[in-house]
Tab-separated table of C-alpha atoms in Angstrom:
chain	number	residue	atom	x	y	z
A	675	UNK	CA	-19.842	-7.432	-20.226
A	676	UNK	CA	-20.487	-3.565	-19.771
A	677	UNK	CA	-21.807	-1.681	-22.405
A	678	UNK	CA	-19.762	1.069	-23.387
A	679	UNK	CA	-23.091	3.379	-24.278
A	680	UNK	CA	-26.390	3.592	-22.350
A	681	UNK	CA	-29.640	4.754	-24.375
A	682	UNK	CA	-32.275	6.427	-22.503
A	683	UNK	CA	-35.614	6.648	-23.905
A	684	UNK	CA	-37.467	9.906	-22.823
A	685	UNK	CA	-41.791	10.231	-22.939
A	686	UNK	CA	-44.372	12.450	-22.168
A	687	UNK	CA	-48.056	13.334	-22.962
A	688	UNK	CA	-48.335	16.466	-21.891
A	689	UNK	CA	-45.757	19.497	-21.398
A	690	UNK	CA	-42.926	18.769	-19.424
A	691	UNK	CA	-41.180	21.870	-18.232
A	692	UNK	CA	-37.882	21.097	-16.077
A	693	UNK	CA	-35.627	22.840	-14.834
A	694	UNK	CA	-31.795	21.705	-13.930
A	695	UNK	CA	-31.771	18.321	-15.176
A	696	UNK	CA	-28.921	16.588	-14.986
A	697	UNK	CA	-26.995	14.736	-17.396
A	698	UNK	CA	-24.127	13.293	-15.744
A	699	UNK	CA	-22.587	11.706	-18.959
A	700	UNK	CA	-21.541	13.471	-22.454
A	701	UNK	CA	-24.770	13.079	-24.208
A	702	UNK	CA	-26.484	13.064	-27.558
A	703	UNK	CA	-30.314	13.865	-27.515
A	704	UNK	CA	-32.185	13.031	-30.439
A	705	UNK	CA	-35.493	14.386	-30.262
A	706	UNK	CA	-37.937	11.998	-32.243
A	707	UNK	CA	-41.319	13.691	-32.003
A	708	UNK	CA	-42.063	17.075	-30.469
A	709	UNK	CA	-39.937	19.876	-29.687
A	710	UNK	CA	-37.493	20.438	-26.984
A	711	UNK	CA	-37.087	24.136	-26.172
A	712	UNK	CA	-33.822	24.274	-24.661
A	713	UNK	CA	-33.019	27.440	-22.198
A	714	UNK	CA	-29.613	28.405	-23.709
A	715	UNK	CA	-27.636	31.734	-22.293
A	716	UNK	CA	-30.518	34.615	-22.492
A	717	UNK	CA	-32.463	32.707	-24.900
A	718	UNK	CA	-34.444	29.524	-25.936
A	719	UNK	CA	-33.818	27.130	-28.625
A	720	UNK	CA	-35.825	24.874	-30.404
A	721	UNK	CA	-34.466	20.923	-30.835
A	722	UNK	CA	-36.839	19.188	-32.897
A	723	UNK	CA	-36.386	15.632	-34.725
A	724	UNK	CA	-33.725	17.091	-37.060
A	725	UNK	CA	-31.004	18.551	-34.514
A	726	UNK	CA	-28.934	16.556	-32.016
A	727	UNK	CA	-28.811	18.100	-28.446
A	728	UNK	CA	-25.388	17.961	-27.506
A	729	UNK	CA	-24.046	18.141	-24.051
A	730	UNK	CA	-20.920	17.439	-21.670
A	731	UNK	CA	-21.076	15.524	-18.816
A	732	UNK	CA	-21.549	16.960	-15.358
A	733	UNK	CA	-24.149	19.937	-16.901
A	734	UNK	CA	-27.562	21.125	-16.290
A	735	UNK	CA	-29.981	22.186	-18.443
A	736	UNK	CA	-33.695	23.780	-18.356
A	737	UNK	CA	-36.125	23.298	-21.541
A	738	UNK	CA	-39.641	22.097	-21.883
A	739	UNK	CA	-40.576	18.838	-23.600
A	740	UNK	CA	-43.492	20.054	-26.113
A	741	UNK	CA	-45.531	17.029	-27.298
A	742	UNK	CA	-46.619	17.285	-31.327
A	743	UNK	CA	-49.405	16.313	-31.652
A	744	UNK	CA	-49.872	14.005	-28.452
A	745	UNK	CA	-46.343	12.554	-28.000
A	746	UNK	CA	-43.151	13.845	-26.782
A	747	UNK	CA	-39.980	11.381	-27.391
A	748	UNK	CA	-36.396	11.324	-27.317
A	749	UNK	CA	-33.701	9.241	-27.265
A	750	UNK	CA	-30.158	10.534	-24.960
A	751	UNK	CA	-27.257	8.375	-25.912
A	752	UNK	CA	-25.021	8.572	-23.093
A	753	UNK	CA	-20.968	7.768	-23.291
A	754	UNK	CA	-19.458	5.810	-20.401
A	755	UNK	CA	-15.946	5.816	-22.504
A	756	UNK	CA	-13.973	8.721	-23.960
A	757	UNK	CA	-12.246	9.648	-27.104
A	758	UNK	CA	-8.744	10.022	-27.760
A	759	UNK	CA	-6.940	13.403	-26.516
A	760	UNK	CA	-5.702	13.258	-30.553
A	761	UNK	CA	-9.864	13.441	-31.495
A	762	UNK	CA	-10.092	16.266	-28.680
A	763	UNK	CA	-7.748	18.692	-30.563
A	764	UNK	CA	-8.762	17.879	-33.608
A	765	UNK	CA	-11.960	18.691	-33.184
A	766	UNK	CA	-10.538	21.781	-31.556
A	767	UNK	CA	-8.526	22.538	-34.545
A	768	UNK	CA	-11.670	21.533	-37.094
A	769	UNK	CA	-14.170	24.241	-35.734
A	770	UNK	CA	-13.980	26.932	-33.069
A	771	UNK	CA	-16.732	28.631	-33.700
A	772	UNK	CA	-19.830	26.456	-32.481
A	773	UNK	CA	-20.971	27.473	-29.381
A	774	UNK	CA	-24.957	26.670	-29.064
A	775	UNK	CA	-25.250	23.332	-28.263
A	776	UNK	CA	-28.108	21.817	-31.338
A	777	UNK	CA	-26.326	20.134	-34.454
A	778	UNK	CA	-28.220	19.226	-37.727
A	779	UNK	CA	-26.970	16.238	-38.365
A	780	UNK	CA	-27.272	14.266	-41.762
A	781	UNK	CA	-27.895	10.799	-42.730
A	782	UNK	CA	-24.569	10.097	-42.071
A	783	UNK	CA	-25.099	10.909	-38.477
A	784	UNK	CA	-28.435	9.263	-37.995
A	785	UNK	CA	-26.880	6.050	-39.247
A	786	UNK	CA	-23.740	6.283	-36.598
A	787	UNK	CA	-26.207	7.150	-33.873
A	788	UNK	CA	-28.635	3.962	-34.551
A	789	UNK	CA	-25.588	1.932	-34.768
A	790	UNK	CA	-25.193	2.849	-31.339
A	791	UNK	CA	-28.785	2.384	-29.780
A	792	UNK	CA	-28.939	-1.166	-31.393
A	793	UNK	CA	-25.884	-2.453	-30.540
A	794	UNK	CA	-25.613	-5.452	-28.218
A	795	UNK	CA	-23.875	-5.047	-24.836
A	796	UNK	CA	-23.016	-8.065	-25.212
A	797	UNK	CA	-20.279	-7.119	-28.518
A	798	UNK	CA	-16.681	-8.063	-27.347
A	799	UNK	CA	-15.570	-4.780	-26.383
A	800	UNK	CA	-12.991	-4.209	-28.622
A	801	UNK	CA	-15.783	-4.522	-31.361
A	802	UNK	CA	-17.977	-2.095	-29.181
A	803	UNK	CA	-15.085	0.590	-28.934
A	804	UNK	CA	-14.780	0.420	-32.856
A	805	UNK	CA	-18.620	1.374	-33.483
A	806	UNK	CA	-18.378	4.399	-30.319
A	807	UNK	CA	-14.773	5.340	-31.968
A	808	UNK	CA	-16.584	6.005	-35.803
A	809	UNK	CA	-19.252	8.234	-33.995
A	810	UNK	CA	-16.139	9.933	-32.517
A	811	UNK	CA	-14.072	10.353	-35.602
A	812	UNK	CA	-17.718	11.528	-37.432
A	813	UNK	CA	-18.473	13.957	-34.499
A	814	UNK	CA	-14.193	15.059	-34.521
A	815	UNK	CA	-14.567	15.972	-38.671
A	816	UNK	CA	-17.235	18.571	-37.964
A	817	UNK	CA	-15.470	20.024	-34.992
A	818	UNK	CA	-18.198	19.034	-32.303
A	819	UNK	CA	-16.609	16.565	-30.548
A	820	UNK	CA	-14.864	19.020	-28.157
A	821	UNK	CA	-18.648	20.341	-27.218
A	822	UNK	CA	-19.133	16.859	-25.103
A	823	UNK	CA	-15.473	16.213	-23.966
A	824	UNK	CA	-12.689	18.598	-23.555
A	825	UNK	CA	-10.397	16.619	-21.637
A	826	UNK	CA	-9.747	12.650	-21.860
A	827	UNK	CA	-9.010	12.189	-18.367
A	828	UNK	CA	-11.565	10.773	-15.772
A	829	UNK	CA	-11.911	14.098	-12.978
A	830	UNK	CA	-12.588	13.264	-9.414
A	831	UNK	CA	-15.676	13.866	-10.434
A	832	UNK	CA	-16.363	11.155	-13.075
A	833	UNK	CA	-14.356	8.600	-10.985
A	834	UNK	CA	-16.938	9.712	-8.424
A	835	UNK	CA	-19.777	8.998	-10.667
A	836	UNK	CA	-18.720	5.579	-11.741
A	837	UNK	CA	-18.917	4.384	-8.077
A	838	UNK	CA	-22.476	5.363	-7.602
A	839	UNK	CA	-23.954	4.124	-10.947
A	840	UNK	CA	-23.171	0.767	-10.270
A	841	UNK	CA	-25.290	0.553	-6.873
A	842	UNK	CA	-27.483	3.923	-6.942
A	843	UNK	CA	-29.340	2.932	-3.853
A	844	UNK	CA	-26.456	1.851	-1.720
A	845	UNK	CA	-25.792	4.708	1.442
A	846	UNK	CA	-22.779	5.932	0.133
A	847	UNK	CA	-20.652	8.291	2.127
A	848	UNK	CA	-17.087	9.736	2.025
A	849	UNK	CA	-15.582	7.786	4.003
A	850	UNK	CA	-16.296	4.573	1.782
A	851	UNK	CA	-15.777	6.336	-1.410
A	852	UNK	CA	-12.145	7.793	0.088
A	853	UNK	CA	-11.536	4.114	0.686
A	854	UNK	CA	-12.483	2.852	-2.390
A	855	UNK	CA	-10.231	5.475	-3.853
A	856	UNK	CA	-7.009	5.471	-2.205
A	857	UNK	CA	-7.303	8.612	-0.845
A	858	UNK	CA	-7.584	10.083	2.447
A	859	UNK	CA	-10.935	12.793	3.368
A	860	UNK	CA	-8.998	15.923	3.518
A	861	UNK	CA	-7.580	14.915	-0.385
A	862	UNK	CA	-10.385	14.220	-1.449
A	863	UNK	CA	-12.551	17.136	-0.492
A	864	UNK	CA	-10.025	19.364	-1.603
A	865	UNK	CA	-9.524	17.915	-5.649
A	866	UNK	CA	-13.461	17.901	-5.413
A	867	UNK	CA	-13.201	21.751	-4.222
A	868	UNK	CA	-10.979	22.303	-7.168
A	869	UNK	CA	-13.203	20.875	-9.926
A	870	UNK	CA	-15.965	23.372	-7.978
A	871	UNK	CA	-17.847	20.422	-6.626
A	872	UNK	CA	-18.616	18.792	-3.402
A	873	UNK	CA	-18.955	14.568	-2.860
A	874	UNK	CA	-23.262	15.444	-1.937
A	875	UNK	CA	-23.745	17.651	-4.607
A	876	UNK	CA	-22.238	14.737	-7.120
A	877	UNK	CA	-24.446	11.970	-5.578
A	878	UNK	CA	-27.287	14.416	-5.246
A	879	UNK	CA	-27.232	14.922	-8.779
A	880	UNK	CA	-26.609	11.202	-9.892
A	881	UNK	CA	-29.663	10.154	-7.938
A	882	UNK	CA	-31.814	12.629	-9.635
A	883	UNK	CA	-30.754	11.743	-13.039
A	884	UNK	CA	-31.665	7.611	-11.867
A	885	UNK	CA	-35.066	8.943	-10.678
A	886	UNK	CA	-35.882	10.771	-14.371
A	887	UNK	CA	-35.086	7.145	-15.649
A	888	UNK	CA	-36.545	5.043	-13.892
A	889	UNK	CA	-39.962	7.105	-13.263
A	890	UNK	CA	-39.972	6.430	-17.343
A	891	UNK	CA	-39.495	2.929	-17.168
A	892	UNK	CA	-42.767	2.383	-14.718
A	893	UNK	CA	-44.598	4.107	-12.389
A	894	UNK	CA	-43.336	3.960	-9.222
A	895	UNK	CA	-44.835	4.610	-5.262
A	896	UNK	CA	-43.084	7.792	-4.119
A	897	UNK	CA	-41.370	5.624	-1.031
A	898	UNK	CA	-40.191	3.022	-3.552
A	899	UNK	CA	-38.371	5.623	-5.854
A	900	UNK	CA	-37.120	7.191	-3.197
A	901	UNK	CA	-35.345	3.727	-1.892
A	902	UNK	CA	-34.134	2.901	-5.495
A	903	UNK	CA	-32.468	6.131	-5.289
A	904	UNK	CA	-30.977	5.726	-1.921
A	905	UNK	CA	-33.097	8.357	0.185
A	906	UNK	CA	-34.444	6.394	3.296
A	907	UNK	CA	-36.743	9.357	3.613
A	908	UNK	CA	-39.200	9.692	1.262
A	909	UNK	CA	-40.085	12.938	2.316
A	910	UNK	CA	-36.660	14.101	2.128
A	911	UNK	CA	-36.763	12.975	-1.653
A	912	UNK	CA	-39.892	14.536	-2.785
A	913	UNK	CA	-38.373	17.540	-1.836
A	914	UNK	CA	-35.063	17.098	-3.233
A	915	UNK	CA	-37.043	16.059	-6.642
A	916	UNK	CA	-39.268	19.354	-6.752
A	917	UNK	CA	-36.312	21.324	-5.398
A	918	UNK	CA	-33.989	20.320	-8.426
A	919	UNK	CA	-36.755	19.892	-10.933
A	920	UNK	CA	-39.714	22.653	-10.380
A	921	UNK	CA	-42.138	20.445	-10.202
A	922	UNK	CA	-43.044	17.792	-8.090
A	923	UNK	CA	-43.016	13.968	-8.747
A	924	UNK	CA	-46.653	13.555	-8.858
A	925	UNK	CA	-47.016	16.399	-11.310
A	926	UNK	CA	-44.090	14.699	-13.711
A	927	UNK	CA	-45.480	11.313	-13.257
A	928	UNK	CA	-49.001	13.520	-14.757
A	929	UNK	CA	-47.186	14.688	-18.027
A	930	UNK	CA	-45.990	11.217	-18.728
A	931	UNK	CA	-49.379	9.561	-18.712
A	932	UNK	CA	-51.663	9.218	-20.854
């Protein structure tokens, strides 16, 4: 049975300064020790253990994880299901004015959000959509909700996205994805070209995002990450990874350490 939410449990030991990271689903970060100074517009904001992070899918961000005193940790609840189009506009309708992307949330919040982290994936689903729903309704009240989805259709984009994540290392190409789609090359290049994306950019990005994970689930050989992630050359993903992240593999693997 899928899970309907995927937490992602973030480390490091020393300063971690990235640049462009990915998060390819809506996402609430709750940083647990440390700081997270969060590049935002022309300025920098500081997420600590009190604030929620919130983001839509599909965006980058730059910050640096700042460890206090020794540790850095955070937890990024990701949603792989959306809320109602109803919950969109109200949260719409609730609250305009929020437009920096750190919440403080309350004990109200912290209690929806563990809810979430602990539950089973193996809940019925119906049971699974009632526990992401309250989060929704809680995050809809204080007009936020709109800050990680403003539509409630799947884009190209998303549908995109769900074909990768279930086989990250496979050597997908357009042709395949077109097929698994319905759709023809020339359609499918130009919705992408619409939504201001392109089918390697979207896979480029996924497989980033699956490197950050993994790399903090074990440490990894650069030619084995680079396989998980579905580069056959490892050189070629060393220098995607520094490329997209401003530092290279080695030098992340370094800051999560001890």
């Amino acid at each position: 049975m899928s899970a309907l939410v995927q937490c992602i449990h973030y480390t490091g030991q020393k300063s971690q300064s990235l640049r462009n990271v990915p998060f390819i689903y809506p996402s609430l970060v709750w940083v647990q020790t440390g700081v997270k100074k969060l590049q935002w517009q022309n300025d920098w904001i500081n997420i600590d253990r009190h604030h929620w992070l919130l983001t839509s899918g599909h965006s980058q961000h730059t910050f640096i994880n700042q460890p206090s005193p020794t540790t850095f940790s955070s937890l990024q609840l990701c949603f792989l299901t959306r809320p109602t189009t109803e919950l969109i506009n109200r949260s719409r309708q609730q609250n305009n004015r929020h437009t920096t992307p750190n919440y403080q949330f309350d004990k109200a919040g912290e209690y929806l959000f563990m809810n979430l982290v602990n539950m089973p994936s193996t809940l019925p689903c119906n049971v699974q959509e009632c526990m992401v729903n309250a989060l929704f309704e809680f995050l809809a009240n204080i007009g936020r909700l709109h800050q990680l989805f403003s539509y409630q259709d799947l884009s190209w984009r998303d549908k995109l996205v769900e074909l990768f994540r279930q086989q990250p290392s496979e050597q997908h190409n357009i042709e395949s994805a077109c097929q698994h789609l319905g759709l023809s090359k020339s359609t499918l290049i130009r919705r992408l070209r619409e939504e201001s994306t392109q089918f390697r950019e979207i896979l480029a990005e996924l497989r980033m995002g699956y490197a950050l994970t993994l790399l903090q689930q074990q440490h990894y050989t650069q030619l084995d990450l680079a396989q998980l992630c579905g580069y056959q050359s490892e050189t070629r993903f060393a220098q995607r990874f520094k490329k997209q992240f401003g530092l290279s593999l080695k030098e992340y693997q370094n800051t999560i350490a001890s």
